[in-house]
XYZ file of C-alpha atoms in Angstrom:
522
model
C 0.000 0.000 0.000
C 1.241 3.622 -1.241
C 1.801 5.792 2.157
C 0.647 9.052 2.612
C 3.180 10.915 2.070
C 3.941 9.664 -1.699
C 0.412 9.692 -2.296
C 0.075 13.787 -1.718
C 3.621 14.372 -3.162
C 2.303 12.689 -6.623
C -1.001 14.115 -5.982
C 0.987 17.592 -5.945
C 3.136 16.409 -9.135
C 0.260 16.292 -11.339
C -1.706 19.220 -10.199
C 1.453 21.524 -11.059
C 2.942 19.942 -13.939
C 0.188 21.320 -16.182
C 0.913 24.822 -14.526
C 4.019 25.258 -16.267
C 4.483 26.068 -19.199
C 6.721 24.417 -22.273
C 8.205 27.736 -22.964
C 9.440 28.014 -19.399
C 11.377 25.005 -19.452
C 14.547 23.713 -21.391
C 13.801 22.294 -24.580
C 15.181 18.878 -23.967
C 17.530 18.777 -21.068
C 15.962 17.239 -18.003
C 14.010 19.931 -15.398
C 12.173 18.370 -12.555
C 8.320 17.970 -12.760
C 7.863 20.717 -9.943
C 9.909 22.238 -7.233
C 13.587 21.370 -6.744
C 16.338 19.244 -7.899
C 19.389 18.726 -7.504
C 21.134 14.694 -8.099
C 20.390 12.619 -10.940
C 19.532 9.234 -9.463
C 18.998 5.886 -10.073
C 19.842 6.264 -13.920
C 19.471 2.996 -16.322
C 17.513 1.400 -18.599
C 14.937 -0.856 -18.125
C 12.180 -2.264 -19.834
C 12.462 -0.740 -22.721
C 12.930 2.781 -21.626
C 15.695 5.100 -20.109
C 15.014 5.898 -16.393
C 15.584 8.752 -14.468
C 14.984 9.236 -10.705
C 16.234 12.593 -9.398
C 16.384 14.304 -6.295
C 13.186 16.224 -5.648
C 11.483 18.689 -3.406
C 8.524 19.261 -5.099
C 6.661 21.590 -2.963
C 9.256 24.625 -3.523
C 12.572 25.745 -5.285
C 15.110 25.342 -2.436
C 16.763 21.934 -1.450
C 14.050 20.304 1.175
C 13.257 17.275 1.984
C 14.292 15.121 -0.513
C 11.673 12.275 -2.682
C 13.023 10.462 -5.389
C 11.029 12.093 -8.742
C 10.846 9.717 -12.204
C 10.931 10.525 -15.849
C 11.442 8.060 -18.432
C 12.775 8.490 -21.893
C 13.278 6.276 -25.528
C 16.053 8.292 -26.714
C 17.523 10.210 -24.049
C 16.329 13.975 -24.958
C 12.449 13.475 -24.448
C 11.390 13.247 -21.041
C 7.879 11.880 -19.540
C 7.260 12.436 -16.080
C 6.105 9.684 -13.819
C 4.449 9.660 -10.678
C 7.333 10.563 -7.886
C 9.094 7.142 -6.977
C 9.855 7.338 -2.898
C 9.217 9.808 -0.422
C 10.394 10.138 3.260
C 8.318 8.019 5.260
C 10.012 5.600 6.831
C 12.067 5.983 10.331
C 15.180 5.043 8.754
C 14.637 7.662 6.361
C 12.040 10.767 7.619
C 15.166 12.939 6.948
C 15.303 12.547 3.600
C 15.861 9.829 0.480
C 19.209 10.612 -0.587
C 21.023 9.663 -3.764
C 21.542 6.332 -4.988
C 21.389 4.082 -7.721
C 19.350 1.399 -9.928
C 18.990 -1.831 -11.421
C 17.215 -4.805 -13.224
C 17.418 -7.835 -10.776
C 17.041 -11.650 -12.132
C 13.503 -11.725 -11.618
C 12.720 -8.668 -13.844
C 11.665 -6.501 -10.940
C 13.769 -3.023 -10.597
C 16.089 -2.244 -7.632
C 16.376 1.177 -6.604
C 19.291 1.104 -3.685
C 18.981 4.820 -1.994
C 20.806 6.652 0.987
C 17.993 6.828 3.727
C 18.638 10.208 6.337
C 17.338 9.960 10.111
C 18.396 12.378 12.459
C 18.447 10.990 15.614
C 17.273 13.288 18.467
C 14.738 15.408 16.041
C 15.240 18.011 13.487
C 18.226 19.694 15.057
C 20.194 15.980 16.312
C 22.552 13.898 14.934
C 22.498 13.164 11.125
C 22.593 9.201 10.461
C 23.103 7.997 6.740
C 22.337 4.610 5.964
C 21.760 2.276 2.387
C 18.428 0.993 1.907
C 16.473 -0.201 -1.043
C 13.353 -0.747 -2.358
C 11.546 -2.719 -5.297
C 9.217 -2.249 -8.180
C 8.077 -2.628 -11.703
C 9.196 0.721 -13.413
C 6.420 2.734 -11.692
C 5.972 1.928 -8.383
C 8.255 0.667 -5.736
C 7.962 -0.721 -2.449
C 10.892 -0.388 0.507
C 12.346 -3.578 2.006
C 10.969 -4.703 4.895
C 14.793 -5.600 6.351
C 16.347 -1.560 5.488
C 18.535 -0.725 6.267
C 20.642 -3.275 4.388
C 24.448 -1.074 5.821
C 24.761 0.833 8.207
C 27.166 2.333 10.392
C 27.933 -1.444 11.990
C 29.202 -2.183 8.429
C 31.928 0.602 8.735
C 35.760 0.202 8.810
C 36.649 1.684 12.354
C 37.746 5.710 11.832
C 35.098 6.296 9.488
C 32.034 8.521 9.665
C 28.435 7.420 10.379
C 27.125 10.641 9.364
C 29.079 11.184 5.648
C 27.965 7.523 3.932
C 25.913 8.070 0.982
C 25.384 7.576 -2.343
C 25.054 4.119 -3.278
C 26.026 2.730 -6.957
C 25.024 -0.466 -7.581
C 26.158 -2.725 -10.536
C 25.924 -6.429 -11.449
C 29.055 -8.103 -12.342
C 30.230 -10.934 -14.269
C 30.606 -13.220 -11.629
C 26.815 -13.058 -11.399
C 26.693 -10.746 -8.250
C 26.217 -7.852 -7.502
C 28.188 -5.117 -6.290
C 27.955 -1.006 -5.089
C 30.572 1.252 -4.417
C 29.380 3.887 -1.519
C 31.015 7.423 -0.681
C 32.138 8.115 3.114
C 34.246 10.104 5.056
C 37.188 9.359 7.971
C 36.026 11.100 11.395
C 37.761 14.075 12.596
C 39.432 12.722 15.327
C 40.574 15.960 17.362
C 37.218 16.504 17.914
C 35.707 13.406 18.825
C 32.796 13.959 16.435
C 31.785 12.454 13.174
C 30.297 15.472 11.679
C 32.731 17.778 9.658
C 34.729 20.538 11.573
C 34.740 23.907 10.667
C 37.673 24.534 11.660
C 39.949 21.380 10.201
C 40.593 19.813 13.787
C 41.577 23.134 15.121
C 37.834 23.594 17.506
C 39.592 23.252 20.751
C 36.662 20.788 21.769
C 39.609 18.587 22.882
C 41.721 15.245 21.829
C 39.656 11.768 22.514
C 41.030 8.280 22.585
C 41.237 7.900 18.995
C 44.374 9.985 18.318
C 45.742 13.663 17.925
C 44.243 15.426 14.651
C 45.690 14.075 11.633
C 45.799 15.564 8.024
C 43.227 12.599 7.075
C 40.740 13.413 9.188
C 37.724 14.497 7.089
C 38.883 13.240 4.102
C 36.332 10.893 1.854
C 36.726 6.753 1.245
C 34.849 5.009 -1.655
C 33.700 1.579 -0.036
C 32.867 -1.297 -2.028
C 29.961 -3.821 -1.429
C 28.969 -7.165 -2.320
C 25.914 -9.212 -2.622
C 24.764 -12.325 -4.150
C 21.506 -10.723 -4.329
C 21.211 -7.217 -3.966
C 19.497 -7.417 -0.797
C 21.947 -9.052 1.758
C 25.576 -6.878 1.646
C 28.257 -7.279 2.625
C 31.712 -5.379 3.508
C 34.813 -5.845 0.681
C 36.928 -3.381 0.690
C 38.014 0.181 0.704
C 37.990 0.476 -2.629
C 40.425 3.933 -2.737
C 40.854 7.128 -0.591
C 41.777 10.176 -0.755
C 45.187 11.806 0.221
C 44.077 15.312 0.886
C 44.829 16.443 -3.116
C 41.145 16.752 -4.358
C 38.922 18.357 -1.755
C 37.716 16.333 0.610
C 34.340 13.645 1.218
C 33.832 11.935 -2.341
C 30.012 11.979 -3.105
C 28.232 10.591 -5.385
C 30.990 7.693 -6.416
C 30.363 5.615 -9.787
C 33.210 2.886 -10.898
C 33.059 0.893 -14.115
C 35.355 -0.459 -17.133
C 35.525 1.584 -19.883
C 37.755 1.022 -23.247
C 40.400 -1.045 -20.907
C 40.309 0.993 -18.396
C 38.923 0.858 -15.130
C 37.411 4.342 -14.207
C 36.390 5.984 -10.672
C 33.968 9.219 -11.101
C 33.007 11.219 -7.880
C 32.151 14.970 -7.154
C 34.798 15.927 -4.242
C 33.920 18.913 -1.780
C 36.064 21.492 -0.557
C 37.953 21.649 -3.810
C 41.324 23.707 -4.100
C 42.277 24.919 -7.194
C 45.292 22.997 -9.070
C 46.164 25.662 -12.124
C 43.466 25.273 -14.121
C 42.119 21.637 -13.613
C 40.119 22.034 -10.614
C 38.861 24.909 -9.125
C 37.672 25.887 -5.899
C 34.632 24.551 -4.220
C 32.569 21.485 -5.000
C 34.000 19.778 -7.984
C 34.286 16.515 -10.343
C 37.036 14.473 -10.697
C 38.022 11.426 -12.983
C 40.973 8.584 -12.226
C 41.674 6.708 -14.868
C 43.269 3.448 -13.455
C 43.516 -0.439 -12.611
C 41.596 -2.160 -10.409
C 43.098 -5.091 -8.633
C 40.184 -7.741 -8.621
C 42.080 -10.435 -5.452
C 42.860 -7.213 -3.421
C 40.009 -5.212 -4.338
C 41.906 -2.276 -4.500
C 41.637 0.770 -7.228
C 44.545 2.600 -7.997
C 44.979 5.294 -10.435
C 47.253 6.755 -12.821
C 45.219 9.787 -14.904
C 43.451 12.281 -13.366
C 41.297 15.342 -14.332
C 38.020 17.464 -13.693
C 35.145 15.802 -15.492
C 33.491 19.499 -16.317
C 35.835 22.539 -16.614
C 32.883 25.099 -16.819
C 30.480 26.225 -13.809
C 27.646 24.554 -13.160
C 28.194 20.643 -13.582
C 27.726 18.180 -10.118
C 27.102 14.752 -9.279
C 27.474 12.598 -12.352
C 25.792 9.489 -12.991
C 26.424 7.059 -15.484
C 24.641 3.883 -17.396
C 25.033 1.413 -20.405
C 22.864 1.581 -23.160
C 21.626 -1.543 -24.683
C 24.306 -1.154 -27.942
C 26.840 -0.896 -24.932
C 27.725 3.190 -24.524
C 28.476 4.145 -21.639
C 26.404 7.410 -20.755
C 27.145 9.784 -18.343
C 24.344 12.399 -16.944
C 25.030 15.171 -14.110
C 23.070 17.949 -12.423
C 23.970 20.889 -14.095
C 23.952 23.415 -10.964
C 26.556 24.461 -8.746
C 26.142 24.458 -4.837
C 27.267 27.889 -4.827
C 25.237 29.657 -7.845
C 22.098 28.086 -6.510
C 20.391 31.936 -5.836
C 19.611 32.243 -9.363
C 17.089 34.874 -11.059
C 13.542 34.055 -11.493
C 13.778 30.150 -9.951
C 10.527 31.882 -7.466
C 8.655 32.558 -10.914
C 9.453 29.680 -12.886
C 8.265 26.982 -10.054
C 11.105 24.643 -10.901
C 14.938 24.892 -10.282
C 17.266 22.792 -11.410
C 17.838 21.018 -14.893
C 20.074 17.535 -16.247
C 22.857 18.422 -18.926
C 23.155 17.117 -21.922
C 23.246 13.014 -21.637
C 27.266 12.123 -22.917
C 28.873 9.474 -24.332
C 32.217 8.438 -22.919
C 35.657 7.043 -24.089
C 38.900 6.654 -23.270
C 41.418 8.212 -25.673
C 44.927 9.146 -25.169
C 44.589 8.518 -21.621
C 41.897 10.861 -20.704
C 38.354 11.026 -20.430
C 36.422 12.199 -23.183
C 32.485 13.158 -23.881
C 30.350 13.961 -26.382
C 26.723 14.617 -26.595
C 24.375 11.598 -27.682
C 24.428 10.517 -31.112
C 20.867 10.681 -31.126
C 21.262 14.369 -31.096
C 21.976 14.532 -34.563
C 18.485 13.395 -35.498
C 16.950 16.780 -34.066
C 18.950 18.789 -36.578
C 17.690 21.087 -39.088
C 18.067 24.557 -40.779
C 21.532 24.176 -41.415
C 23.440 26.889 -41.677
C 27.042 27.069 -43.093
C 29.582 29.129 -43.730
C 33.475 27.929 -44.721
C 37.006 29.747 -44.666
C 35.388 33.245 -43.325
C 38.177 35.567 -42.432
C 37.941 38.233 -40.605
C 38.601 40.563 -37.758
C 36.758 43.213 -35.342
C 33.190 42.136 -34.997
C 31.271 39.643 -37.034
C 27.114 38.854 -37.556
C 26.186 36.208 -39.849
C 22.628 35.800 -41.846
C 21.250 32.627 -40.042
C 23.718 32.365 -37.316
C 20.956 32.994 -34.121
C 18.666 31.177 -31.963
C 18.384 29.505 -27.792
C 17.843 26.076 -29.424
C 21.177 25.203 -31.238
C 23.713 22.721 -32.016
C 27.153 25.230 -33.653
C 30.406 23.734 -34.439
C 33.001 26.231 -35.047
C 36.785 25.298 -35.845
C 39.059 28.440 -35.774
C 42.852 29.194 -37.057
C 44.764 32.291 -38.158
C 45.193 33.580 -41.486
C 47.686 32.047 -42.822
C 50.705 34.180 -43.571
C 49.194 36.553 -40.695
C 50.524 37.343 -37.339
C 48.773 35.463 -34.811
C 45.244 36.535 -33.737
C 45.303 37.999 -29.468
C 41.941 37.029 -28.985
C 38.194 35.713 -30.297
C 35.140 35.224 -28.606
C 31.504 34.036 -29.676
C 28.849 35.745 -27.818
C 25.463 34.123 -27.564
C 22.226 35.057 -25.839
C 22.369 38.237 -26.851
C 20.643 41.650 -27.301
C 21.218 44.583 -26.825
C 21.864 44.472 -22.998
C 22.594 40.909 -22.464
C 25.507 38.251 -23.517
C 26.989 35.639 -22.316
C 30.565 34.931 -24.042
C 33.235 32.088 -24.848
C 36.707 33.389 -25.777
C 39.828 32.258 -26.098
C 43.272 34.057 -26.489
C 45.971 31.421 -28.325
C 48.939 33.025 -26.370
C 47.556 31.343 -23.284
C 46.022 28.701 -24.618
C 43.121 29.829 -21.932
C 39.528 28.960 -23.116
C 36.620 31.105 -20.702
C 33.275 31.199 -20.410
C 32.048 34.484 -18.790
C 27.970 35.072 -17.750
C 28.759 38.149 -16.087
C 26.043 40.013 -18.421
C 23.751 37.764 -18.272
C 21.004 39.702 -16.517
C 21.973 37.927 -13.189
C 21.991 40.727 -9.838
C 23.992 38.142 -7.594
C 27.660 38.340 -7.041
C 28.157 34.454 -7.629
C 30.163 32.555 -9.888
C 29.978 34.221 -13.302
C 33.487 32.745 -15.145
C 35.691 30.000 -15.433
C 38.532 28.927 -17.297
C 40.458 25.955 -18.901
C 43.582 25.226 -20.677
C 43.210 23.675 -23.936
C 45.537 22.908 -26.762
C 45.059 23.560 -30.438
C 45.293 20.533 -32.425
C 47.152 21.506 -36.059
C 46.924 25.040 -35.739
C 43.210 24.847 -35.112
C 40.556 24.934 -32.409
C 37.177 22.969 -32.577
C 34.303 24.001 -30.383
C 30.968 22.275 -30.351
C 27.977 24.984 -28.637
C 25.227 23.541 -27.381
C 22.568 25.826 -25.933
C 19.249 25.213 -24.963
C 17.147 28.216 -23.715
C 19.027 28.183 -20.144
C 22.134 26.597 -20.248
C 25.399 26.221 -22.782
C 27.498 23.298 -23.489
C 30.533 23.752 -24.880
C 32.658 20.983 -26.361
C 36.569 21.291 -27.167
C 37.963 19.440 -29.646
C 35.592 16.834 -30.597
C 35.119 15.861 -26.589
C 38.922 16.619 -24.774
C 37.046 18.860 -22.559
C 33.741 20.238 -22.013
C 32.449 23.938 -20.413
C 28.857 24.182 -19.237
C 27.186 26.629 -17.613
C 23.539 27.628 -16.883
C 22.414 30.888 -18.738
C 19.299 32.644 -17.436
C 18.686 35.375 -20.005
C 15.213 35.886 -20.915
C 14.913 34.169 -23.808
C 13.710 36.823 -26.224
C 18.004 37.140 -26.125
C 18.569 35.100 -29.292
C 21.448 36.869 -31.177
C 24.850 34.804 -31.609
C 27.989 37.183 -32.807
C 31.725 37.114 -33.459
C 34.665 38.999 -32.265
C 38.593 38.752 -33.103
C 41.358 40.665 -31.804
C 43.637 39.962 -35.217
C 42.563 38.332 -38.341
C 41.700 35.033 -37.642
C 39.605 32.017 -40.313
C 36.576 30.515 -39.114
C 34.248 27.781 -40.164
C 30.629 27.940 -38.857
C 27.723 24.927 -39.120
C 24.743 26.109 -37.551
C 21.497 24.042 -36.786
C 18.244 24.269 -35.540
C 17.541 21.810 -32.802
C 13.868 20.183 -32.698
């Protein structure tokens, strides 16, 4: 029987759905049904359709206690909203149904494995995070009776009862299953599992456990087995961290991909290194082996995932012709005060599902192939030199797929600078430029419309690749994706220009040569 809760949270769904309009929305990257999101979850496919869960708070546009929301999709870019999935109601998990994962079990039925939140002590007590799951038939699912199936018993001794979330559950070959879960090493000067503000510095006092220690804080993946995805089991710590990318892992997700075995997680507390990773909460890729007897990952590549501003949590599944497909919430934790989420009634979109490979040792992503069948109007223009500022007949829109690929004239001195501005009028852009010298690619929202001092640029070093620089644009009515040489890096950002902002110009500091293919998309 459907509690309560769900029942007036999909009750609420459908009321509001119809209340917003198509115009208000992105064209065809994810937005939640009503309310707030923030992590894609539980992402696979599954009878015949793509499913997304997604962390929800439907009744408002600020993070709140947190349902699981559904959408399901045939081709990745059209989304139909379900009935919400899970809400709050159990003891183990009034707090909140955190992130987590999903698959097909043997018997056909769908596993959803989810982080269930209790504070112990009421609203203001002690946060406890523990795994549970629930089962169902692609539209309604019912939690174990047994949940939670870890918690904090299951914990290697110096880690945190109060940072372990974020299941990701896979079946293996060996026939069982297996999830990899994100948690955090206690920080021991304090005597406390929650994080301290002040790095083991509080002055609450030393306990039993040891003297502060430059670990303490600092996130463990933990791997899981089961030979049936109900009854777990403790395996390993999988990898940890060393201090050099922020500090607790969320949202962990570990698979093979082109050889390689590859560990993607969204670190907090990010310091910048140059200009891989930046400050704050970021994304991070190792590239590495995995030692299958030991059950030990260790890596030997690593990089940021997204080099733009608004890109968190990634999630990843296979497709049935055997892609791997990565998905993410495109939203920063610290640009999350954006204009007009009030008057919109949602916050909070998916970007653009990718398709990842291995080449050359890094990770690389481009947008779904199935993309390219919601082309049209092309628009084209080859070998255009020029220099100062540049409009072209056709070149326009908030719905577009552009691939530019840039050089200098040849014979010329080298070009100091060009930028492409987009979403533009006459008050309003938001730009991409990129200055050869430096080899320094940035994306800059500054004048935007936006009347908060948050993050408005970012920047990345990229390489030309014989004298030339390829940029795929993606933009969909509130967000850009920008891809750098056919998937070496990618930029995205959320843009929230009113839309009537459609113009798309050119600017170079120097001659430079530029080829333009412009589509329609939809």
């Amino acid at each position: 029987m459907i509690n309560q809760k769900l029942l007036f949270a999909r009750a609420y769904e459908k009321e509001m759905e119809g209340k917003i309009g198509e115009e208000s929305r992105p064209k065809f990257h994810f937005s939640p049904c009503v309310g707030w999101t923030n992590d894609p979850n539980g992402f696979s496919y599954y009878k015949g359709m793509y499913h997304l869960f997604y962390q929800s708070n439907p009744y408002d546009t600020v993070w709140d206690s947190m349902h699981w929301g559904h959408a399901v999709s045939r081709d990745l870019l059209h989304w139909e909203y379900l009935p919400a999935a899970m809400a709050p109601d159990e003891a183990y998990d009034d707090a909140g149904c955190f992130s987590g994962s999903a698959l097909e079990l043997d018997d056909g039925r769908q596993l959803l494995m989810y982080t269930g939140v209790h504070k112990e002590g009421g609203d203001h007590g002690e946060e406890l995070q523990t795994q549970c799951i629930a089962v169902g038939d692609g539209l309604d699912y019912k939690k174990y009776e047994k949940n939670p199936v870890l918690d904090a018993s299951v914990l290697p001794e110096g880690l945190s009862r109060n940072d372990f979330r974020d299941p990701k559950i896979w079946k293996g070959e060996d026939g069982r299953y297996h999830c990899v879960v994100g948690a955090r090493r206690k920080n021991r000067a304090c005597g406390e599992d929650t994080m301290c503000k002040d790095n083991g510095a509080c002055g609450i006092g030393h306990t039993q456990e040891g003297e502060a220690s430059d670990l303490d804080g600092l996130g463990a993946i933990l791997l899981f087995g089961s030979p049936d995805g109900f009854s777990w089991n403790f395996e390993s710590v999988l990898v940890e961290n060393d201090g050099r990318f922020g500090k607790m892992w969320e949202c962990p997700d570990f698979f093979l991909l082109d050889g390689k075995y590859v560990l993607l997680c969204s670190p907090q507390d990010m310091l910048p290194e140059g200009f891989e990773y930046h400050n704050g909460n970021g994304t991070l890729c190792l590239i590495g082996d995995y030692d299958k007897t030991a059950k030990k990952f260790s890596f030997e590549k690593n990089q940021t995932v997204d080099y733009g501003i608004d890109f968190y949590a990634t999630q990843t599944t296979l497709t049935p012709d055997g892609r791997r497909i990565m998905i993410a919430w495109m939203q920063n934790w610290d640009t999350c005060d954006q204009n007009g989420a009030k008057e919109r009634k949602w916050f909070g979109q998916m970007t653009l599902p990718r398709e990842l490979s291995i080449q050359d040792g890094r990770l690389y992503q481009r947008p779904v192939r199935e993309l390219l069948l919601y082309r049209s109007n092309k628009v084209e223009y080859q070998k255009v030199g020029f220099e100062g500022e540049l409009s072209l007949d056709g070149v326009e829109g908030r719905i577009v797929d552009m691939e530019l690929t840039i050089r200098r004239k040849e014979g010329a001195e080298a070009y100091k600078k060009f930028a492409v501005r987009f979403a533009q009028d006459e008050r309003y852009r938001t730009a991409l430029s990129y200055r050869p010298y430096e080899s320094i690619l940035k994306l800059d929202r500054k004048f935007s419309g936006s009347r908060r001092a948050y993050i408005h640029q970012r920047r990345s070093l990229v390489r030309e690749k014989d004298g030339e620089l390829k940029l795929r644009i993606i933009l969909d009515r509130f967000s850009v994706e920008v891809f750098i040489n056919d998937g070496e890096q990618v930029m995205t950002a959320t843009v929230m220009t009113d839309g009537a902002a459609k113009g798309i110009s050119f600017f170079a500091d120097g001659e430079v040569v530029m080829d333009v293919t412009k589509y329609t998309l939809f």
